[in-house]
CSV table of C-alpha atoms and ligand atoms in Angstrom, one decimal:
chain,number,residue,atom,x,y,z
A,1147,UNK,CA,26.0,36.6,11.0
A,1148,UNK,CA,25.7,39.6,8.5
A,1149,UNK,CA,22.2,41.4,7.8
A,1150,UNK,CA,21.3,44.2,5.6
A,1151,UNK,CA,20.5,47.6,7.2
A,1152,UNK,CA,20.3,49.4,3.9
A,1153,UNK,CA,20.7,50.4,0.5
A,1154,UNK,CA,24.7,50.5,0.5
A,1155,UNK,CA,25.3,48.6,4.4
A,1156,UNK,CA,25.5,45.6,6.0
A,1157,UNK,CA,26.0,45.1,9.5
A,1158,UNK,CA,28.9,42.4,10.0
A,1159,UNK,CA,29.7,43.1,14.0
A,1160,UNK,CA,29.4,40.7,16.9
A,1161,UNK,CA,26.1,40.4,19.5
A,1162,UNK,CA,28.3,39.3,22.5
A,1163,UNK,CA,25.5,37.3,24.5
A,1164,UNK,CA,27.9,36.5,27.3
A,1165,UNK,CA,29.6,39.5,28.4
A,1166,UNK,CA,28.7,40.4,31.8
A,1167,UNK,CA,31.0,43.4,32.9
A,1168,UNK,CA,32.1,46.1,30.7
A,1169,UNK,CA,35.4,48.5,31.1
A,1170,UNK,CA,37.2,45.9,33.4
A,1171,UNK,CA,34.7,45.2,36.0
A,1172,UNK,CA,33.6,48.8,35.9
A,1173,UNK,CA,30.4,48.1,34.4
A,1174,UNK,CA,28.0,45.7,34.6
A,1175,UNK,CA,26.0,44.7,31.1
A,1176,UNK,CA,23.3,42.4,33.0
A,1177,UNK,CA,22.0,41.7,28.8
A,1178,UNK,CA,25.4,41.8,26.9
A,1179,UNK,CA,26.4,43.9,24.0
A,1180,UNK,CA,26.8,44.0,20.4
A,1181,UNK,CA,29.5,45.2,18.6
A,1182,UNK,CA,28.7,46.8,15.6
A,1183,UNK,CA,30.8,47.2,12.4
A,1184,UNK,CA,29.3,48.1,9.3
A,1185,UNK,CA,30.1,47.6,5.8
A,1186,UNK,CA,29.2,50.3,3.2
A,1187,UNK,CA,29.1,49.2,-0.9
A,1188,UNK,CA,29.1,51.8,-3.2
A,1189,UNK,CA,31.5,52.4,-5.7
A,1190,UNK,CA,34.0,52.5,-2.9
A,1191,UNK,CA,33.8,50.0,-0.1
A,1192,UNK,CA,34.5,51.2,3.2
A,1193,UNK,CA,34.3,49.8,6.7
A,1194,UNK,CA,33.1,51.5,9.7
A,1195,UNK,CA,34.7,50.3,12.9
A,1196,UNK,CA,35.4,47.0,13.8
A,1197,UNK,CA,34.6,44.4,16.9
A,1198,UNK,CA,36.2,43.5,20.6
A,1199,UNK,CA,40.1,41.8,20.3
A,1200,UNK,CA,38.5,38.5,21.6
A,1201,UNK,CA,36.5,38.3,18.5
A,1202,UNK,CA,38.6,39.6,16.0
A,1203,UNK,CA,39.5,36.3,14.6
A,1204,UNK,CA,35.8,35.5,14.1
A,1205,UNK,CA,35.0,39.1,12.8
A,1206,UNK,CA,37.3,38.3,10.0
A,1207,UNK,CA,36.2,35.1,8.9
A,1208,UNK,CA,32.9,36.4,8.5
A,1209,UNK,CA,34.3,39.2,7.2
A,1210,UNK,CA,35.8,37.4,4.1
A,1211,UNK,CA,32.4,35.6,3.6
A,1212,UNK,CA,30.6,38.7,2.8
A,1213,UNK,CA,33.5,40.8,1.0
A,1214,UNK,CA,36.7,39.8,-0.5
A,1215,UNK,CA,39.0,42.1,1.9
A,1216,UNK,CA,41.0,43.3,-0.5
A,1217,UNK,CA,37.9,45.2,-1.7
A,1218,UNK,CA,38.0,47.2,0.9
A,1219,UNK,CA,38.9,50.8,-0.1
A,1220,UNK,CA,39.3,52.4,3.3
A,1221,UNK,CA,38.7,51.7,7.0
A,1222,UNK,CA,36.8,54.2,9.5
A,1223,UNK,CA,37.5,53.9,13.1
A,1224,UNK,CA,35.0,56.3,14.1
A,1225,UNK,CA,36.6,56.0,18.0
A,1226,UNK,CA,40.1,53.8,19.4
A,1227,UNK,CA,38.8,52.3,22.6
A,1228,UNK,CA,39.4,48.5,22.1
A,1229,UNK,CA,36.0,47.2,22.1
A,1230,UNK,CA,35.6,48.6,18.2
A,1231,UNK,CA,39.0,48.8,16.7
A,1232,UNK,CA,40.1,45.0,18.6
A,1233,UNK,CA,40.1,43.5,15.2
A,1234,UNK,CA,41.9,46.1,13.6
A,1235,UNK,CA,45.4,44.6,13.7
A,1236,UNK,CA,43.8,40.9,12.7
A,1237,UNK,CA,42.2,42.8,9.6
A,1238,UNK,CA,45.3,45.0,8.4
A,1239,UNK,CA,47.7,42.1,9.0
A,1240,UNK,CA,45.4,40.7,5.7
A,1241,UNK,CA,45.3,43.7,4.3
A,1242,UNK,CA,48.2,45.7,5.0
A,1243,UNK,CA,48.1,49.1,3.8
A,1244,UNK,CA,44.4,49.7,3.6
A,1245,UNK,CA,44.1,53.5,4.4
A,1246,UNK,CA,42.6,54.3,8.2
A,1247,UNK,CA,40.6,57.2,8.3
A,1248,UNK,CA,40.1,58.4,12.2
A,1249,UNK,CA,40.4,61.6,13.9
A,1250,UNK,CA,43.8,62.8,14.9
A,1251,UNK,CA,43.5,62.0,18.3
A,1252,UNK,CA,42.4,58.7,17.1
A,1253,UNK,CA,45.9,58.3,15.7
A,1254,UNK,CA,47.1,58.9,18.8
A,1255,UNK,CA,44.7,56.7,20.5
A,1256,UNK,CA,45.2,53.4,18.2
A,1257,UNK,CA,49.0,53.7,17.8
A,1258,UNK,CA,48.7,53.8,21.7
A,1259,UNK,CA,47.1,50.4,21.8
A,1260,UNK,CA,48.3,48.9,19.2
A,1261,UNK,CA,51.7,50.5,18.3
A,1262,UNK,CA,51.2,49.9,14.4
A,1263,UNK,CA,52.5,52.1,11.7
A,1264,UNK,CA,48.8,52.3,10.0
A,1265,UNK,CA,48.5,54.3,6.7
A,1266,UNK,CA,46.3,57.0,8.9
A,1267,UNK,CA,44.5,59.3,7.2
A,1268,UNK,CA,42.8,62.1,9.4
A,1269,UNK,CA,40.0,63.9,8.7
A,1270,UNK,CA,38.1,66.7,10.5
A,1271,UNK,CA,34.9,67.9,10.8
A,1272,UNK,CA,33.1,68.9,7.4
A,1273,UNK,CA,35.7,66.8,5.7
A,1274,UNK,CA,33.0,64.7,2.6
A,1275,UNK,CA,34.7,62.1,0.6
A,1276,UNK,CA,32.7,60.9,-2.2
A,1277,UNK,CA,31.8,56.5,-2.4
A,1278,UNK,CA,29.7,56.7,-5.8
A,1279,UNK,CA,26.5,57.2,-5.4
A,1280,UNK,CA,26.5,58.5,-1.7
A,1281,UNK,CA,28.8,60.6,0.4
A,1282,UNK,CA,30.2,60.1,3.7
A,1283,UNK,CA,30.9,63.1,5.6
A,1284,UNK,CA,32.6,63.1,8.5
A,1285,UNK,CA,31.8,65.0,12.4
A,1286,UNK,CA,34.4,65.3,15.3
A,1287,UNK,CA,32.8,64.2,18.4
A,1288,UNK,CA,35.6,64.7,21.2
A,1289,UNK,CA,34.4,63.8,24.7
A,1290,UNK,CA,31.6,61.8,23.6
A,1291,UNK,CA,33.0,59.9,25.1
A,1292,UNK,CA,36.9,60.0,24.2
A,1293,UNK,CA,39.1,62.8,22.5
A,1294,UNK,CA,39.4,60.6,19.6
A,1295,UNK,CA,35.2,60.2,19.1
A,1296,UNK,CA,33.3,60.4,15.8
A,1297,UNK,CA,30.6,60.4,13.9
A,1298,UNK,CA,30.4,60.0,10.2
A,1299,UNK,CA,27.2,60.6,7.9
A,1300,UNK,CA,26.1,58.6,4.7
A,1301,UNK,CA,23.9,60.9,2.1
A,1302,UNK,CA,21.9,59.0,0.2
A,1303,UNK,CA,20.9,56.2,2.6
A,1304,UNK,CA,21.1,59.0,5.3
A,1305,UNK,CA,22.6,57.2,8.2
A,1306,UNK,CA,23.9,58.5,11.1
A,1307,UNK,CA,27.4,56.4,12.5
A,1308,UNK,CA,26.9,57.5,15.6
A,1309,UNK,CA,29.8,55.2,17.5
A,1310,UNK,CA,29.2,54.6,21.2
A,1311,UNK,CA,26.5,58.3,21.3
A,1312,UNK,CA,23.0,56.5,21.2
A,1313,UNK,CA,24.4,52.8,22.3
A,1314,UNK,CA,23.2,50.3,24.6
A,1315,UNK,CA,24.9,47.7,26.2
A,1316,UNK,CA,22.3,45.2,25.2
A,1317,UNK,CA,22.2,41.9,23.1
A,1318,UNK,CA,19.5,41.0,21.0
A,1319,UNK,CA,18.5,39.4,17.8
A,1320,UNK,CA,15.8,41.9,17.0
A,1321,UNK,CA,18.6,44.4,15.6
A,1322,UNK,CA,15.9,47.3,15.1
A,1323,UNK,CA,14.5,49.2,17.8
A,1324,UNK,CA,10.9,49.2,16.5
A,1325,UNK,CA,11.9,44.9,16.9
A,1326,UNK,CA,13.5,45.1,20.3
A,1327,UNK,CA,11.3,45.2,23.8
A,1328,UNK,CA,10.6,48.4,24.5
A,1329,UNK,CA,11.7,48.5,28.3
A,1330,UNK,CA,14.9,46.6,28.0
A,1331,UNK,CA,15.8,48.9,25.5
A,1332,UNK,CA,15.1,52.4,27.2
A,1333,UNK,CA,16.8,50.7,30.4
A,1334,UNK,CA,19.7,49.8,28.6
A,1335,UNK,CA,20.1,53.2,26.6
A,1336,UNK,CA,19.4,55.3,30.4
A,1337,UNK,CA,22.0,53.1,31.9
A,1338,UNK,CA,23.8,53.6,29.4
A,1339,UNK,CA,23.8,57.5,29.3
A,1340,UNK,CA,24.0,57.4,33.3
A,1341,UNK,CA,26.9,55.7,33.6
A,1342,UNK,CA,28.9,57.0,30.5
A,1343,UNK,CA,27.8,60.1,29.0
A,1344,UNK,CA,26.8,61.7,32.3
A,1345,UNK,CA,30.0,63.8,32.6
A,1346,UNK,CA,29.7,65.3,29.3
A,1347,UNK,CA,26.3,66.1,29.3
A,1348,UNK,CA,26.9,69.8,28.1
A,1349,UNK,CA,29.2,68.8,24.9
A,1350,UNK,CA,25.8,66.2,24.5
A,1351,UNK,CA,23.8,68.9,23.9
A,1352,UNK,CA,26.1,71.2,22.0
A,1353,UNK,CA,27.1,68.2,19.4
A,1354,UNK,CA,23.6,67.1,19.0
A,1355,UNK,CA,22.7,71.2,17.8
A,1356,UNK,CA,25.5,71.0,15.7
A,1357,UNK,CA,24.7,68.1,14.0
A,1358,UNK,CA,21.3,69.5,13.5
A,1359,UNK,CA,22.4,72.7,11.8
A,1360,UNK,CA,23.9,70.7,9.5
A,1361,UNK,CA,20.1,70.0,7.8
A,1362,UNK,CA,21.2,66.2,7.3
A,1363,UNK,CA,17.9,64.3,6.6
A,1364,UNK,CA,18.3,61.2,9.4
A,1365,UNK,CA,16.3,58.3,8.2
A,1366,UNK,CA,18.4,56.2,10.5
A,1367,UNK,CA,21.1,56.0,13.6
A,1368,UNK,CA,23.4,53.3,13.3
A,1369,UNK,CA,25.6,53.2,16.5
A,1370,UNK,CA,28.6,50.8,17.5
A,1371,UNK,CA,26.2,48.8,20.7
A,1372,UNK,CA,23.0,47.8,20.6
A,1373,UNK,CA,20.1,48.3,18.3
A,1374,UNK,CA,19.6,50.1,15.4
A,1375,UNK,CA,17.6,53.8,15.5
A,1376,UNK,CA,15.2,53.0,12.2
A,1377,UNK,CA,11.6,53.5,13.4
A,1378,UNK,CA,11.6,57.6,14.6
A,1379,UNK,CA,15.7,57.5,15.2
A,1380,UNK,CA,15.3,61.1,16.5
A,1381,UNK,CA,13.7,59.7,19.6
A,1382,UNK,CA,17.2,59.1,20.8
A,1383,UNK,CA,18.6,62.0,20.6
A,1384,UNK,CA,15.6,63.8,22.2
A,1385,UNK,CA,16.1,61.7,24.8
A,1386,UNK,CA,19.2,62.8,24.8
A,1387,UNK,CA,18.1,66.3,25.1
A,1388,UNK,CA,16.2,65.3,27.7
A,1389,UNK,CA,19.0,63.5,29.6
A,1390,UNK,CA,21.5,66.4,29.0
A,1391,UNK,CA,19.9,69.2,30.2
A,1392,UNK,CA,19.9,68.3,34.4
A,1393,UNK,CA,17.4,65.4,34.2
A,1394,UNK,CA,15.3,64.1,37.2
A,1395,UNK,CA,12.0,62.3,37.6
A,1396,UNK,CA,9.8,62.4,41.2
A,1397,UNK,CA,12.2,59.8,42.8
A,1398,UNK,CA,14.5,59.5,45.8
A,1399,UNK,CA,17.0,57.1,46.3
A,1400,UNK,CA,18.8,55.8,49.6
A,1401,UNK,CA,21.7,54.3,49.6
A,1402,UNK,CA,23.4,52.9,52.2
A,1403,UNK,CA,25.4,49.9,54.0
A,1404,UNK,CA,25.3,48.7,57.1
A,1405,UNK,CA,27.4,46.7,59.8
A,1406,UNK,CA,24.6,45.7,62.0
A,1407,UNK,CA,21.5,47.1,60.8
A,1408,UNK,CA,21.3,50.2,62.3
A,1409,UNK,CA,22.1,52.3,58.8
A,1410,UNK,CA,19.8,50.0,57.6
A,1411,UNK,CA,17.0,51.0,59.9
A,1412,UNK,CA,17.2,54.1,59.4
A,1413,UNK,CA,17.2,54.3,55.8
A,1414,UNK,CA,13.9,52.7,56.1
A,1415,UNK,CA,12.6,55.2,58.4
A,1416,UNK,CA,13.5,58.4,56.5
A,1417,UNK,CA,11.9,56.5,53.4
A,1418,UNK,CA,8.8,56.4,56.3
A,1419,UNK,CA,9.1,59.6,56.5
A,1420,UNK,CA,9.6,60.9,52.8
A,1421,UNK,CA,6.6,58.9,51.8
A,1422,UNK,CA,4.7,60.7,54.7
A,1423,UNK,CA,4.8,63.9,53.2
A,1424,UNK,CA,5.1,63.1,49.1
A,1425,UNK,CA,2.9,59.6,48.6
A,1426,UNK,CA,3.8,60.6,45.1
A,1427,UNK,CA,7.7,60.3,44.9
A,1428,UNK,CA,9.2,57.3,44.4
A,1429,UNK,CA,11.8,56.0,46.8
A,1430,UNK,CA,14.1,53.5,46.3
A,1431,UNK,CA,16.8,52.0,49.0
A,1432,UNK,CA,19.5,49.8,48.3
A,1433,UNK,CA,22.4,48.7,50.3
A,1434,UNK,CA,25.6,49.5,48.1
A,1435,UNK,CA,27.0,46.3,49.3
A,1436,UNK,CA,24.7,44.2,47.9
A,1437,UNK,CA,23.3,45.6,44.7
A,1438,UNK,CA,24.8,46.5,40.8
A,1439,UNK,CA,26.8,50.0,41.6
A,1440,UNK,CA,25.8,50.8,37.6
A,1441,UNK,CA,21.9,49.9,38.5
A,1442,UNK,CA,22.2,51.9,41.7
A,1443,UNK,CA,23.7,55.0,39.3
A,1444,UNK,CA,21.3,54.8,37.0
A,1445,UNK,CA,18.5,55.0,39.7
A,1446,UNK,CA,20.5,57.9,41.1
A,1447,UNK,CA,20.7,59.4,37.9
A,1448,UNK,CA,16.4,59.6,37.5
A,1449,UNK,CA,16.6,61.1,41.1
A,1450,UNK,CA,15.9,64.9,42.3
A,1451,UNK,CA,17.8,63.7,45.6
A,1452,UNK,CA,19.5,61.0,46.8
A,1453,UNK,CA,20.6,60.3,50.5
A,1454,UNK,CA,23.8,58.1,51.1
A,1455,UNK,CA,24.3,56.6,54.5
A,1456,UNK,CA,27.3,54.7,56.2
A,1457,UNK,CA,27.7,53.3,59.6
A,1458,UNK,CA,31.4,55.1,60.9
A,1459,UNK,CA,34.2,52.2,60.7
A,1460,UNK,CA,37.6,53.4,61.6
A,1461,UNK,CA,36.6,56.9,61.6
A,1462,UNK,CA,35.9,56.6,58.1
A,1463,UNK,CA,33.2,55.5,55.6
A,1464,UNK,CA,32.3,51.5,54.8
A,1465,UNK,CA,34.0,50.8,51.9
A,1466,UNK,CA,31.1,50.1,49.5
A,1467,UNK,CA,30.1,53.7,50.3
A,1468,UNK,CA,33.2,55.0,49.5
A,1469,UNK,CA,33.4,53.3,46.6
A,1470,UNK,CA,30.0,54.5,44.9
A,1471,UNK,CA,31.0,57.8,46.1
A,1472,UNK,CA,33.9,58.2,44.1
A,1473,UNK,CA,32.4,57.0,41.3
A,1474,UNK,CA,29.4,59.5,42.1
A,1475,UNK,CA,32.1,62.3,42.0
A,1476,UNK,CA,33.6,61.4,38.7
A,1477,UNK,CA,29.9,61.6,37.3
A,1478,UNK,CA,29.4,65.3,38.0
A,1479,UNK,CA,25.5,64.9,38.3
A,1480,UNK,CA,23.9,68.4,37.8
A,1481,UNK,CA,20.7,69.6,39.5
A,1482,UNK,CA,20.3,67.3,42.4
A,1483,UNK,CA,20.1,67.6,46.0
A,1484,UNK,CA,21.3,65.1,48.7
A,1485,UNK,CA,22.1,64.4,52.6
A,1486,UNK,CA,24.1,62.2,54.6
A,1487,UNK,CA,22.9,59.8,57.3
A,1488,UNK,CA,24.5,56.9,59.6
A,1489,UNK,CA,24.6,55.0,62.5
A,1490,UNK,CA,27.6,54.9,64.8
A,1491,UNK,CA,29.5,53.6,68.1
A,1492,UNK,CA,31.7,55.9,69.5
A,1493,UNK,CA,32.9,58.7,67.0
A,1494,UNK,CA,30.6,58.4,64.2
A,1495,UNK,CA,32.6,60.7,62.0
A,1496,UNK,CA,30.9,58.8,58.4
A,1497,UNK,CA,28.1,61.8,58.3
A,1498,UNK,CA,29.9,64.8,58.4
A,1499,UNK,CA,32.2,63.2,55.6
A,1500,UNK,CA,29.5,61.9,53.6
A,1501,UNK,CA,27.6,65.3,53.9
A,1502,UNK,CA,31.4,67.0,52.8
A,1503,UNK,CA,31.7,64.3,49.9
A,1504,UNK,CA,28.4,65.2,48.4
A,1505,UNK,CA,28.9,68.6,48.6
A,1506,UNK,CA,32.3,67.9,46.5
A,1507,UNK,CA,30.4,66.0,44.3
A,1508,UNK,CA,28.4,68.5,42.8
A,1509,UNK,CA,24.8,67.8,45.0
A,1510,UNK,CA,23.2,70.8,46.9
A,1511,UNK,CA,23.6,69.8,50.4
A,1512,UNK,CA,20.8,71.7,52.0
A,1513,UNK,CA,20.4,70.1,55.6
A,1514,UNK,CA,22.9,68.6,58.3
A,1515,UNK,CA,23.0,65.4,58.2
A,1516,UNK,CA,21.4,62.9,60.8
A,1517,UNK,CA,23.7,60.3,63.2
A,1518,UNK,CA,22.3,57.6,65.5
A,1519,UNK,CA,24.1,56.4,68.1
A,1520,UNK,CA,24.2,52.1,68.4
A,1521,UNK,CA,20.4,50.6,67.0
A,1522,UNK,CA,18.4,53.5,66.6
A,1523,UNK,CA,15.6,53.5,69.6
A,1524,UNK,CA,12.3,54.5,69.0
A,1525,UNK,CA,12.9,57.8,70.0
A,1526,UNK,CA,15.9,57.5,66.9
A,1527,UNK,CA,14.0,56.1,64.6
A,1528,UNK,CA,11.3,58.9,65.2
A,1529,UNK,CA,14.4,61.4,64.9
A,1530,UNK,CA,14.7,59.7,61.4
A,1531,UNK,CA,11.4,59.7,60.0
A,1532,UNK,CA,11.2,63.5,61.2
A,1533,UNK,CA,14.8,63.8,59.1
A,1534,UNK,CA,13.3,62.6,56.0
A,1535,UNK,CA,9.5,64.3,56.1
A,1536,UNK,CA,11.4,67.4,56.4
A,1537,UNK,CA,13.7,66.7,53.9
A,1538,UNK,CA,10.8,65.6,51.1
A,1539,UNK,CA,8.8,68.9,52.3
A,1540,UNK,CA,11.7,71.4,51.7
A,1541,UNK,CA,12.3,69.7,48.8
A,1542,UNK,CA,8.7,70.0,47.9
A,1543,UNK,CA,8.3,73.4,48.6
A,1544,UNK,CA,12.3,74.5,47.0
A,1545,UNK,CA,14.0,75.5,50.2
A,1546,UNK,CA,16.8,73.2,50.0
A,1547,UNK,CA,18.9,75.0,47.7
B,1086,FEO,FE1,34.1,53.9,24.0
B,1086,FEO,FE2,32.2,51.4,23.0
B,1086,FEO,O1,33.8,52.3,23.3
């Protein structure tokens, strides 16, 4: 499958209907991914990253339909994680020699992988080389989200290679974004931000300012996943904005697990409570055990607080819990406020850790958390739903931090 996106390009990735986790079983991609490689034909011909190992094979069959490879002038690989330079070696074992242009961490990121003695040719930020009729000029992007990242700009056609910056992890025919379903496609890009980009939300925001200065008309972003930004492309990257500067919506989310129901109950009654003093927020519970982590980040991400219960095991933390908490730390979500809550036996040590874990992660911890011994009682569950009316009130009135 090849389709024009342009004047000079021609998209000839991969939509990869099937894949289903993302980063080794990191993340989840509930609607697949694409892989998107692009072929510019000007004067020069020059191809902009390349597709996932597994399909490299396939990627260069197809390839050789649209172009004869030896055509190609130059290779860009805008970024070295596998998923868009996999079918590098396949290509440049037909067509050895063909010149790689990357950043010079980029170098250090492919010859990591893939150990071969490329002709690399780096280029920096300003750096232009000239195709014919159009330009392509090239924009270091480190940390968004690799050292090696980068964008490149086509004049004429005024397209925006954006790499994995405006992606989604989401497979579709309807390759446009003015094509694809409006929801699945903002879900997709917000998970995608949540779950990637969150940690590097300030160099978002100063790379999107910079590219701005630069006065480059953008009729359209072309990134390596998902659709293609034609119809208002700058909607992206204000959302981006958006997304970079702190983001929250009216929503709460609990998470929690449970051994025998008792975290559970009381996640439900300091959602009773929240909901007693704000009908307005949103709150949304889900057991850690049982539900997507990335889904359950994502919802976190929308959140102005979150709480995170676990019943005590072992004088520790269940391990679900633990787990999304150490993924919540690595995130280094900004402008949120959170508390801890659990149910216990005998030592119930989970709180004051969870309480101490949110604090490390970056979340204003504003109240002590709340323990319950056994089942919580009726006069526990009260205790709860007091816990989270106060909670949603100080929150409401900005005395939690
Ligand atoms: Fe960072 Fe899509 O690879």
């Amino acid at each position: 499958m090849a389709f024009k996106v342009s004047e000079h390009v021609t998209w000839v990735g991969k939509i990869d209907w099937e894949l289903r986790k993302f980063h080794g079983e990191e993340l989840s991609t509930h609607r697949g991914s694409s892989y998107n490689s692009y072929l510019i034909r000007d004067e020069k011909t020059v191809l902009v990253d390349t597709v996932w190992g597994p399909f490299a094979g396939e990627f260069v069959d197809n390839l050789k339909k649209e172009i004869d490879l030896t055509k190609i002038d130059f290779i860009i690989a805008n970024h070295g994680e596998t998923d868009h330079s996999g079918a590098l070696p396949a290509l440049l074992r037909e067509i050895p020699g063909t010149p790689v242009y990357c950043t010079a961490n980029a170098v250090k990121s492919l010859k990591g992988h893939y150990h071969g003695d490329w002709n690399f040719q780096t280029v920096k930020t300003g750096d232009r080389i000239n195709l014919g009729a159009t330009d392509l000029i090239f924009v270091e992007a480190p940390m968004l989200h690799w050292p090696d990242s980068m964008f490149c700009y086509l004049t004429g056609d005024n397209i925006l290679f954006s790499n994995d910056a405006f992606g989604q992890h989401y497979a579709t025919e309807y390759m446009f974004n003015d094509l694809a379903d409006q929801d699945e496609l903002y879900n997709e890009a917000i998970k995608y931000y949540s779950n990637i980009l969150t940690p590097f939300s300030k160099l978002v925001e100063k790379k999107i300012n910079e590219v701005v200065s630069l006065n480059l008309p953008v009729s359209m972003i072309c990134p390596s996943h998902g659709i293609i930004w034609r119809k208002d492309p700058l909607q992206i990257v204000n959302k981006y904005l958006e997304w970079a500067r702190g983001y929250q919506e009216n929503q709460i989310t609990i998470v929690y697990d449970t051994m025998w129901n008792g975290t559970r109950r009381m996640a439900e009654e300091i959602a009773r409570g929240i909901k007693s003093a704000d009908s307005e927020v949103a709150v949304k519970l889900f057991n850690s055990a049982r539900s997507d982590r990335n889904d359950i980040i994502t919802e976190i991400f929308k959140s102005k607080a979150i709480l995170v219960g676990s019943s005590t095991i072992n004088k520790g933390l269940l391990a679900s819990v633990a787990g999304i908490m150490e993924v919540i730390k690595g995130l280094s979500f900004k402008n949120k406020k959170a508390a801890a809550f659990g149910a216990y036996g005998w030592s119930g040590e989970s709180v004051k850790l969870l309480s101490a874990a949110l604090a490390d992660a970056g979340f204003a911890v504003p109240v002590e958390g709340i323990k319950e011994l056994w089942n919580p009682d009726s006069e526990a569950r009260e205790n709860c739903f007091t816990f989270g009316r106060t909670f949603a009130l100080s929150l409401a009135n900005g005395k939690t931090g």
